[in-house]
CSV table of C-alpha atoms in Angstrom, one decimal:
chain,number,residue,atom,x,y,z
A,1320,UNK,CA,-1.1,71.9,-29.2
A,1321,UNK,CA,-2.4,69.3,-27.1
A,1322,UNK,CA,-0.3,68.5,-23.9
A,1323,UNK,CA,0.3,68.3,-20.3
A,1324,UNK,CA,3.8,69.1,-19.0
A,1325,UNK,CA,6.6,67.2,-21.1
A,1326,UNK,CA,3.8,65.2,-23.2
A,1327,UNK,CA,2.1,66.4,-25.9
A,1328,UNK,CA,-0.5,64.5,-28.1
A,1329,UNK,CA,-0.7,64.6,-32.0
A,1330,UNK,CA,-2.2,63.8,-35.0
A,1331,UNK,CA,-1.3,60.7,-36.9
A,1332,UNK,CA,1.1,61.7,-39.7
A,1333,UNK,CA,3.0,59.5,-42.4
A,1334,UNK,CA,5.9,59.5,-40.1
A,1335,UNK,CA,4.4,57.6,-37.5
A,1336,UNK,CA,3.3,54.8,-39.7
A,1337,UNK,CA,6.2,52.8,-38.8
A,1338,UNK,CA,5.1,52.8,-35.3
A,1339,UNK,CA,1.8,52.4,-35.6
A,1340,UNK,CA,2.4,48.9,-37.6
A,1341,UNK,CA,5.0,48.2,-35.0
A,1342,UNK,CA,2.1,48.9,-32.2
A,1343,UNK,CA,-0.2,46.9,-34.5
A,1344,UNK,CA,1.9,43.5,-34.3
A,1345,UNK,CA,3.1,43.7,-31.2
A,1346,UNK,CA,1.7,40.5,-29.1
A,1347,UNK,CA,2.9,42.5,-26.0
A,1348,UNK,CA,0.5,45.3,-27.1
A,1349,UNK,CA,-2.5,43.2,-27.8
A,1350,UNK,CA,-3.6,43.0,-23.9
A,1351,UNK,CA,-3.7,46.4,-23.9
A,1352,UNK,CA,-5.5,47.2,-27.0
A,1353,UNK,CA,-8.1,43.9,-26.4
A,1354,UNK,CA,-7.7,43.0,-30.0
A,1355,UNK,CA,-5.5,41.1,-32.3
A,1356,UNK,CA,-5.3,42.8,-35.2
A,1357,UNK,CA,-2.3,42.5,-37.4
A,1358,UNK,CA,-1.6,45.4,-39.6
A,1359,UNK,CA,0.6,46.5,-42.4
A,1360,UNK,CA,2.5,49.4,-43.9
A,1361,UNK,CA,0.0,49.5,-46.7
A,1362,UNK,CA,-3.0,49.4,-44.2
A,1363,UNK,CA,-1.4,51.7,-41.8
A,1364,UNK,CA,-0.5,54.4,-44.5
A,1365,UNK,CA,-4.1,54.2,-45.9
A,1366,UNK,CA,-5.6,54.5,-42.4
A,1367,UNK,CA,-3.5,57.7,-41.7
A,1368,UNK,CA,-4.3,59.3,-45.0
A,1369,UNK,CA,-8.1,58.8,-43.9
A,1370,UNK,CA,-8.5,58.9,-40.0
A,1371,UNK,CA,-9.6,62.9,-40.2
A,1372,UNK,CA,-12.6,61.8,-42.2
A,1373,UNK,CA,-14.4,60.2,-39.7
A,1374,UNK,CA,-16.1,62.8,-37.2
A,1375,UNK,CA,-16.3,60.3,-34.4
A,1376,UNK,CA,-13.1,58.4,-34.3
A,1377,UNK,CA,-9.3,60.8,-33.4
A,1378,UNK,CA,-6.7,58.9,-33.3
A,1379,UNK,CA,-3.1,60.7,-31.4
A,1380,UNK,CA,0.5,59.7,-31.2
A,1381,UNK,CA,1.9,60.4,-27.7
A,1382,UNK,CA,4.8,62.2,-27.2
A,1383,UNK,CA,7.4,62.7,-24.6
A,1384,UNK,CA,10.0,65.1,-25.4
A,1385,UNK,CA,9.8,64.7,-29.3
A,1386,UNK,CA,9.5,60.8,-28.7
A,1387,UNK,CA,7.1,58.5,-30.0
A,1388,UNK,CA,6.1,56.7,-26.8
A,1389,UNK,CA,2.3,55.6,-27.6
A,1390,UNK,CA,-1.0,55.9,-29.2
A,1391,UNK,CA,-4.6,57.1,-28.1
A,1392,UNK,CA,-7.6,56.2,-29.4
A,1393,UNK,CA,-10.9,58.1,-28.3
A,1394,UNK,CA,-14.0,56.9,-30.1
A,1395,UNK,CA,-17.6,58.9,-29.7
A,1396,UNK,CA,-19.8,55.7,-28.6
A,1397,UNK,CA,-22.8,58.2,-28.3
A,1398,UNK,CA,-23.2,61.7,-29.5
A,1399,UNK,CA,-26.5,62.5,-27.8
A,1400,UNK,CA,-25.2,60.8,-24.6
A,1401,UNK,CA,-22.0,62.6,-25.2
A,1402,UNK,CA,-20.3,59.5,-24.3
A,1403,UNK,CA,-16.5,57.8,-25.8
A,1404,UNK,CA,-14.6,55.2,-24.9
A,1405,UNK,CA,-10.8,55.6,-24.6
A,1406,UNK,CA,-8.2,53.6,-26.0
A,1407,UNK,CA,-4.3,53.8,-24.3
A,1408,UNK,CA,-1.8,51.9,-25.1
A,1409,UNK,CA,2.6,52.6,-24.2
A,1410,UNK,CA,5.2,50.5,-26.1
A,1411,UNK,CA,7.4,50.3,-23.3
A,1412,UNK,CA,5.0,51.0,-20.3
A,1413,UNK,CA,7.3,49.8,-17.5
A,1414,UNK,CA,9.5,52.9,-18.2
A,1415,UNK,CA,6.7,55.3,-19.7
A,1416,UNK,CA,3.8,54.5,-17.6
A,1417,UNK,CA,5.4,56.0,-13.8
A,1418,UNK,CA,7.1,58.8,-15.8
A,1419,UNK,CA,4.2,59.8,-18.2
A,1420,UNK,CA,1.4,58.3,-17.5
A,1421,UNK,CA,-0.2,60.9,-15.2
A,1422,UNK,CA,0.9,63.4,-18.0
A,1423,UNK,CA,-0.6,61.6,-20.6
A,1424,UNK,CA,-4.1,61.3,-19.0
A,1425,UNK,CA,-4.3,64.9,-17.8
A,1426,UNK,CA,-3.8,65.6,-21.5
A,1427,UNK,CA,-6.0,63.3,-23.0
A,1428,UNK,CA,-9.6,64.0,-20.1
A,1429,UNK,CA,-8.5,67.8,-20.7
A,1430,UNK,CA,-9.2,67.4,-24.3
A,1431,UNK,CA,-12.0,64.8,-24.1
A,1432,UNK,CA,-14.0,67.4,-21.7
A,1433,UNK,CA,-12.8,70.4,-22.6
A,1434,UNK,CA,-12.5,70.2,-26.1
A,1435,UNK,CA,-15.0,67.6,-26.8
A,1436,UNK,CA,-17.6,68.9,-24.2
A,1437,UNK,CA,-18.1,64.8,-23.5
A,1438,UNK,CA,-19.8,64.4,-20.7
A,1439,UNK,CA,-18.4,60.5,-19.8
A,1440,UNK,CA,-15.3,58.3,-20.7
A,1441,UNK,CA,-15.1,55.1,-20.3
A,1442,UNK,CA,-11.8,52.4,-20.8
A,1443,UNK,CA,-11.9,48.9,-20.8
A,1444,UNK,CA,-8.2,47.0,-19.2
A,1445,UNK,CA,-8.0,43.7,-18.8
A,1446,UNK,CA,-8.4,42.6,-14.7
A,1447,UNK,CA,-4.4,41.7,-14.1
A,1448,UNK,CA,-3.4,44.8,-15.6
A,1449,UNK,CA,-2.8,46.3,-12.2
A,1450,UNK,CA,-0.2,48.7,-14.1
A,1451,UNK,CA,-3.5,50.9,-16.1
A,1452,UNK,CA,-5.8,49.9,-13.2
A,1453,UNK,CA,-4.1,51.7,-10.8
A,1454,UNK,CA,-3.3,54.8,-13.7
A,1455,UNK,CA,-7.2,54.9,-13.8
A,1456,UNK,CA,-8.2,54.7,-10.2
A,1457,UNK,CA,-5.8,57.4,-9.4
A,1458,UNK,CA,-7.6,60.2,-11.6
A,1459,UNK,CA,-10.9,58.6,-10.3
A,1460,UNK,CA,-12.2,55.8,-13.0
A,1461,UNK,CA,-14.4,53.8,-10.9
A,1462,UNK,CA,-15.2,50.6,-12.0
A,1463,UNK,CA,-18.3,50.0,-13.4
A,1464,UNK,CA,-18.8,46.6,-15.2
A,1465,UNK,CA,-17.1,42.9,-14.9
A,1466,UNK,CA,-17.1,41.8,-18.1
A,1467,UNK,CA,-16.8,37.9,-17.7
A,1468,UNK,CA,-14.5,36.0,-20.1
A,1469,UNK,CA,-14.8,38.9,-22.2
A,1470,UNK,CA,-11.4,38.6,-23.3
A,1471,UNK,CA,-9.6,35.6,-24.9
A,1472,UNK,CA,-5.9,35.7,-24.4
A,1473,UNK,CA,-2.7,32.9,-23.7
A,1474,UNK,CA,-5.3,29.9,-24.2
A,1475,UNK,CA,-7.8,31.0,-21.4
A,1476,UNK,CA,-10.8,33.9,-21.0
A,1477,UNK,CA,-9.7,36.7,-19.0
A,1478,UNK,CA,-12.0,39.2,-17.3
A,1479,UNK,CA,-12.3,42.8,-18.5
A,1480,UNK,CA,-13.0,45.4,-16.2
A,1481,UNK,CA,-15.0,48.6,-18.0
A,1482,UNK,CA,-14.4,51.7,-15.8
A,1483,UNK,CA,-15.9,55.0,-16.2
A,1484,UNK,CA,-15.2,58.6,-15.6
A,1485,UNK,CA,-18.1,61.4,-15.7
A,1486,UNK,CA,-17.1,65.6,-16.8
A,1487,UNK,CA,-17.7,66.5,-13.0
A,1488,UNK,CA,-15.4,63.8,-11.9
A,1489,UNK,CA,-12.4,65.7,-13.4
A,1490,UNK,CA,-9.8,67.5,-11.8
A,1491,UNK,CA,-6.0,67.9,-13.3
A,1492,UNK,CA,-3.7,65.4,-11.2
A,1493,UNK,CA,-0.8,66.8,-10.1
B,1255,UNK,CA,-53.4,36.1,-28.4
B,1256,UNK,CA,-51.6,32.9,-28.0
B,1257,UNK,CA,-48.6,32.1,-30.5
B,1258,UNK,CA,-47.8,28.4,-31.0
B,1259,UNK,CA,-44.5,28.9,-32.4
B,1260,UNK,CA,-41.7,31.7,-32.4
B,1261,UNK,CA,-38.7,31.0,-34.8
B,1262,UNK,CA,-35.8,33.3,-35.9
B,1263,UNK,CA,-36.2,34.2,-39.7
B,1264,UNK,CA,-35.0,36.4,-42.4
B,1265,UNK,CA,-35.5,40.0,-42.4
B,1266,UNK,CA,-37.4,40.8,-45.4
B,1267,UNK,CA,-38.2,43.8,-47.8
B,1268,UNK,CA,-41.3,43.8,-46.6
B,1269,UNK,CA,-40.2,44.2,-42.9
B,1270,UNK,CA,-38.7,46.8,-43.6
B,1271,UNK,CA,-41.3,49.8,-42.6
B,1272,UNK,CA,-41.5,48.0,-39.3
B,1273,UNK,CA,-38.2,48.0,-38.2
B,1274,UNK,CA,-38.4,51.5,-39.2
B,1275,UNK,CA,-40.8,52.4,-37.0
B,1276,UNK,CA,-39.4,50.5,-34.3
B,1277,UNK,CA,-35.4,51.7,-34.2
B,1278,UNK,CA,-36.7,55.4,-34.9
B,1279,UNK,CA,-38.4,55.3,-31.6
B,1280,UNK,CA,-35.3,55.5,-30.0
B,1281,UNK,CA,-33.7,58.8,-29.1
B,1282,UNK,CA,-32.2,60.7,-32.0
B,1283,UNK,CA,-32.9,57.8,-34.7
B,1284,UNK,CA,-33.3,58.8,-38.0
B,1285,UNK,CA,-33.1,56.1,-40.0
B,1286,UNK,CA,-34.4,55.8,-44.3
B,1287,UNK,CA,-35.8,52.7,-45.9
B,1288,UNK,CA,-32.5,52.6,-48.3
B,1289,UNK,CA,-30.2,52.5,-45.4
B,1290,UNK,CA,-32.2,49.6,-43.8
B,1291,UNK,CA,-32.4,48.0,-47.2
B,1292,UNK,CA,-28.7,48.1,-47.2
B,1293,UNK,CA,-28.0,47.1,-43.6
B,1294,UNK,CA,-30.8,44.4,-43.2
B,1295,UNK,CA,-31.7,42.7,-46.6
B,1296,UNK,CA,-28.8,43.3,-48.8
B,1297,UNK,CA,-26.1,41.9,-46.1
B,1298,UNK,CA,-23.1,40.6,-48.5
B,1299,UNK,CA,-20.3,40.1,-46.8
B,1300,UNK,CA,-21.5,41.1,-42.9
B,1301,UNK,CA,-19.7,38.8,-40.9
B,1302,UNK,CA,-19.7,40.6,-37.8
B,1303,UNK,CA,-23.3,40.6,-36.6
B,1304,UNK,CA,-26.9,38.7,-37.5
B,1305,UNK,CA,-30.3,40.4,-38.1
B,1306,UNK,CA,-33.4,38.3,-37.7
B,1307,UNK,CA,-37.5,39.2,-38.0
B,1308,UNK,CA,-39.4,37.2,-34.6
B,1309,UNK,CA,-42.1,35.3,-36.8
B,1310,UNK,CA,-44.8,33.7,-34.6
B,1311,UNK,CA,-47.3,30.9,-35.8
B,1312,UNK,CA,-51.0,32.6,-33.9
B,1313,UNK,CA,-52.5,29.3,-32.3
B,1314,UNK,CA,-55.1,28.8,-34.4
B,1315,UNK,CA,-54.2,30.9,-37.3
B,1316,UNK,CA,-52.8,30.6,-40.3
B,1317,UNK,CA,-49.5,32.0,-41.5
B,1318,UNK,CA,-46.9,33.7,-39.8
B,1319,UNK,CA,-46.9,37.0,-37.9
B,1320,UNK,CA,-44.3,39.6,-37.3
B,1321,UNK,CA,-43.4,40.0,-33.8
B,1322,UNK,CA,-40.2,41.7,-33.8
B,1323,UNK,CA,-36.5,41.6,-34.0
B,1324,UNK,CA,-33.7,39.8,-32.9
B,1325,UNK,CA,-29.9,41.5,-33.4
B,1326,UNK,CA,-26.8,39.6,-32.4
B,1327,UNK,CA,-23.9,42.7,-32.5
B,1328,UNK,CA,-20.4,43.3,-32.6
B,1329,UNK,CA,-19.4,40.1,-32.6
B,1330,UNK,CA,-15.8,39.4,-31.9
B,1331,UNK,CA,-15.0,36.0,-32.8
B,1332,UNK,CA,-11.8,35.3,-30.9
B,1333,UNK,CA,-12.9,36.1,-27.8
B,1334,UNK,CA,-16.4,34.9,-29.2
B,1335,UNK,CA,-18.3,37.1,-27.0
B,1336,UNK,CA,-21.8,39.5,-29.3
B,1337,UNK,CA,-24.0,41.8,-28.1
B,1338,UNK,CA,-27.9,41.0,-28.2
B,1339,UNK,CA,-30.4,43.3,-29.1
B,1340,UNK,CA,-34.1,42.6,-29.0
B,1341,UNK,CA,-37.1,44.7,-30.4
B,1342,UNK,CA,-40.5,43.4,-29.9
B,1343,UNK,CA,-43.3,45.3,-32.4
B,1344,UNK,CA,-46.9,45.1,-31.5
B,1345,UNK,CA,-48.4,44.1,-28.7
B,1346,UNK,CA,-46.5,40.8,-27.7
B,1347,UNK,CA,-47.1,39.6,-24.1
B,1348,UNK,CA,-44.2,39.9,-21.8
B,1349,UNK,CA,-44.8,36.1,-21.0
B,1350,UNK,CA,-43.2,35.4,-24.2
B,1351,UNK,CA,-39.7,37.5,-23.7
B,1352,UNK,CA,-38.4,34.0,-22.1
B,1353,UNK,CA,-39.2,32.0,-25.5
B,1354,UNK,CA,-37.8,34.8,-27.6
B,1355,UNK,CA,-34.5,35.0,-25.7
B,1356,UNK,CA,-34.1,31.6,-25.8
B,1357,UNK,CA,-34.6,31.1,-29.3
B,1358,UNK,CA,-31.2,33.8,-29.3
B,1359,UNK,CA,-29.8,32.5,-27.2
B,1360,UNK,CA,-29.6,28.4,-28.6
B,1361,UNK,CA,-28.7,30.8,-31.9
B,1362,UNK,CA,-25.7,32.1,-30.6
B,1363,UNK,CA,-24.2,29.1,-28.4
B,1364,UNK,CA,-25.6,26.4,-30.2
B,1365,UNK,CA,-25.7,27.6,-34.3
B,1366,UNK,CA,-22.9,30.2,-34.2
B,1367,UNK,CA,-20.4,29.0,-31.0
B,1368,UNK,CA,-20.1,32.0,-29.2
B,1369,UNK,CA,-18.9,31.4,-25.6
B,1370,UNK,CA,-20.7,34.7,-23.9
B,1371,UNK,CA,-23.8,36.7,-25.0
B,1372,UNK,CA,-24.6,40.5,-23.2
B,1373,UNK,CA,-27.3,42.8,-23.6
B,1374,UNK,CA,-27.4,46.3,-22.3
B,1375,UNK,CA,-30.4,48.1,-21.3
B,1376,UNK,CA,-31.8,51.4,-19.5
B,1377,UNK,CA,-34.3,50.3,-18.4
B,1378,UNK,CA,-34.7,46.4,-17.7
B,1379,UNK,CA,-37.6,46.3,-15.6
B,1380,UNK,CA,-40.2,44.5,-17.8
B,1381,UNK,CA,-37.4,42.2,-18.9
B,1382,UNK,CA,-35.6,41.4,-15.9
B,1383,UNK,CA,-37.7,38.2,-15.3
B,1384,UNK,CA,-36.6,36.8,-18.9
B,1385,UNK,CA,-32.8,37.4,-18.4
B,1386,UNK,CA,-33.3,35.7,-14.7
B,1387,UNK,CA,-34.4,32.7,-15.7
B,1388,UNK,CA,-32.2,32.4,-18.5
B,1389,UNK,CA,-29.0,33.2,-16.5
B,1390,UNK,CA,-28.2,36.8,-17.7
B,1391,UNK,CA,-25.8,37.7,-14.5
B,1392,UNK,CA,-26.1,41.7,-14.1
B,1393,UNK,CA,-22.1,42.3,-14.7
B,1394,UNK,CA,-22.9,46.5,-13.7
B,1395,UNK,CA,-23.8,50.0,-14.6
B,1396,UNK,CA,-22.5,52.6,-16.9
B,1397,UNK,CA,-23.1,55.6,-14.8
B,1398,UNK,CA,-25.3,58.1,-16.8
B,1399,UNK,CA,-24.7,56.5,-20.4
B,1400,UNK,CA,-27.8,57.1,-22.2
B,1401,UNK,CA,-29.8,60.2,-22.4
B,1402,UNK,CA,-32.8,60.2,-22.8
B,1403,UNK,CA,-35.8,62.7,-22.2
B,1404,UNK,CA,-34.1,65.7,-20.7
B,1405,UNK,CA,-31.8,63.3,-17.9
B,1406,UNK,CA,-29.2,60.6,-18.3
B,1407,UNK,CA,-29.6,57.2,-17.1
B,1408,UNK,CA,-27.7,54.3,-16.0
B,1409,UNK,CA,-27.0,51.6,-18.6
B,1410,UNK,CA,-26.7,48.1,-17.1
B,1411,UNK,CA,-25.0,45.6,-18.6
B,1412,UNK,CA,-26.2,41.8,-18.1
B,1413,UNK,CA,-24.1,38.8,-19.4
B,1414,UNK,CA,-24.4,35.1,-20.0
B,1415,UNK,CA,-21.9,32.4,-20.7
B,1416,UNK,CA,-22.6,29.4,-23.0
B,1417,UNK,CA,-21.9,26.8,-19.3
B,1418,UNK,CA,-24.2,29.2,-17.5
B,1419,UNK,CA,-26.7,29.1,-20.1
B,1420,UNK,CA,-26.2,24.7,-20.9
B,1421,UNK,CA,-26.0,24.1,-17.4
B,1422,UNK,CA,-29.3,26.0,-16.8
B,1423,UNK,CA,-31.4,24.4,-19.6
């Protein structure tokens, strides 16, 4: 099993569909996915039955104490470079985020360097998203690139900020 | 070799062996005619990005010559922001990367309405000149995000925003 503490990452399954179109059409969850995409129950099921085919792409429900409290997304953006970006998002972050969110990440770098043998992450957050900001910056995600009205959100361009974590950077926070 | 005139054009059948060449120089490339066939020729329903051959007009000369490629990538089209990618083939003067990004450029502000334009390179150093005087704004550095040779490198990021770019015409 995948997990740090009371958290515990796993693979999509056909129960978490609902949440996953829930996630999907949430406009609360857009800013922290960076995209817009509404989904469906159909889409959603026929993803699920076919995320293990790509070798590059695993896709996790999070899970605090046998509840579904968000998804992770880790994409390889390089194999030779051994590089992947991360993708994080909590449905209710205001109460997950202080009580998980170090839990979550520990679980998620351990498997991403550990397992994965990557030798760099990288996330992009949105600048005013001072909750994930300061998540990242505590384990040591430094930013890297400002990303200039990268983002278009509430009528205006927003700034994105990449930042990026290397294998040697990584130390369990406790 | 001067060229009279650069102009973005369709990436033909015949191309392809060039752009072969070309994208299978980079590190662990392995791409077959068929799948640039299918990527670059036969493009129903793409949407998401743009694929041109760099045709110059030789001053002096007749007909048009291959000079290399022009890639406008992962497009997102709310936040109308896409990644460009050039290629030059053959031996094209580095005076002329200026003329060749801004033909690109006017491509993806003027034709296609994006509102910001990035490129990412490794190495930018006989290019830096042409994204200067264009406006390119060096946003920063992925630490160690390419390999290449035995060592990874930095990968900086340089971007460009339609005012930047209007303003600076």
């Amino acid at each position: 099993m995948i997990g740090y503490k009371d958290v515990s990452l796993h693979p999509v399954e056909k129960e978490h569909v609902s949440f996953l179109v829930k996630c999907g059409n949430s406009k609360g969850l857009w800013k922290q996915r960076l995209d817009k995409k509404r989904t469906c129950l159909s889409e959603q099921t026929e993803f699920v039955e076919t995320s293990g085919e790509s070798p590059d792409h695993f896709l996790f429900v999070v899970e605090r104490e046998k509840t579904t409290i968000g998804v992770c997304e880790i994409k390889v953006a390089d194999r030779i470079s051994r590089s992947c970006r991360l993708h994080l998002y909590f449905e209710d972050r205001a109460e997950t985020v202080p009580h998980s969110g170090e839990s979550t990440l520990n679980a998620i770098l351990m498997y991403v360097f550990d397992t994965l043998g990557m030798h760099r992450v990288s996330v992009d957050v949105v600048i005013d998203d001072v909750v994930m900001v300061s998540l990242y910056k505590k384990f040591g995600f430094r930013q890297e690139v400002r990303k200039r009205q990268h983002y278009y959100s509430d009528g205006s361009y927003k700034t994105v900020i990449e930042m990026g974590f290397l294998e040697d950077e990584f130390e369990v926070v406790s | 070799m001067n060229y009279a005139k650069i102009d973005l054009m369709q990436i033909e059948r015949n191309d392809i062996p060039t752009l072969k060449h070309a994208l299978n120089r980079q590190p662990g490339a392995k791409f077959n005619t068929e799948t640039l066939n299918r990527e670059y020729t036969d493009r129903l329903g793409r949407h998401n990005d743009y694929g041109f051959a760099l045709r110059a007009l030789k001053e002096g000369g007749f007909g048009l010559i291959l000079i290399g490629f022009c890639f406008v990538e992962d497009i997102d089209w709310i936040s109308r922001h896409g990644m460009l990618k050039l290629i030059k083939v053959g031996h094209v003067p580095p005076d002329l990367d200026t003329v060749i990004m801004r033909k690109a450029a006017d491509f993806c502000f003027d034709e296609i309405n994006l509102n910001k334009i990035y490129c990412e390179t490794s190495n930018a150093g006989h290019l830096s000149s042409a994204l200067t005087e264009l406006g390119f704004v060096a946003e920063g550095s992925r630490r160690e995000a390419s390999f290449y040779k035995g060592k990874f490198y930095d990968v900086t990021v340089y971007g460009l925003l339609a005012q930047e770019y209007r303003a600076a015409k």
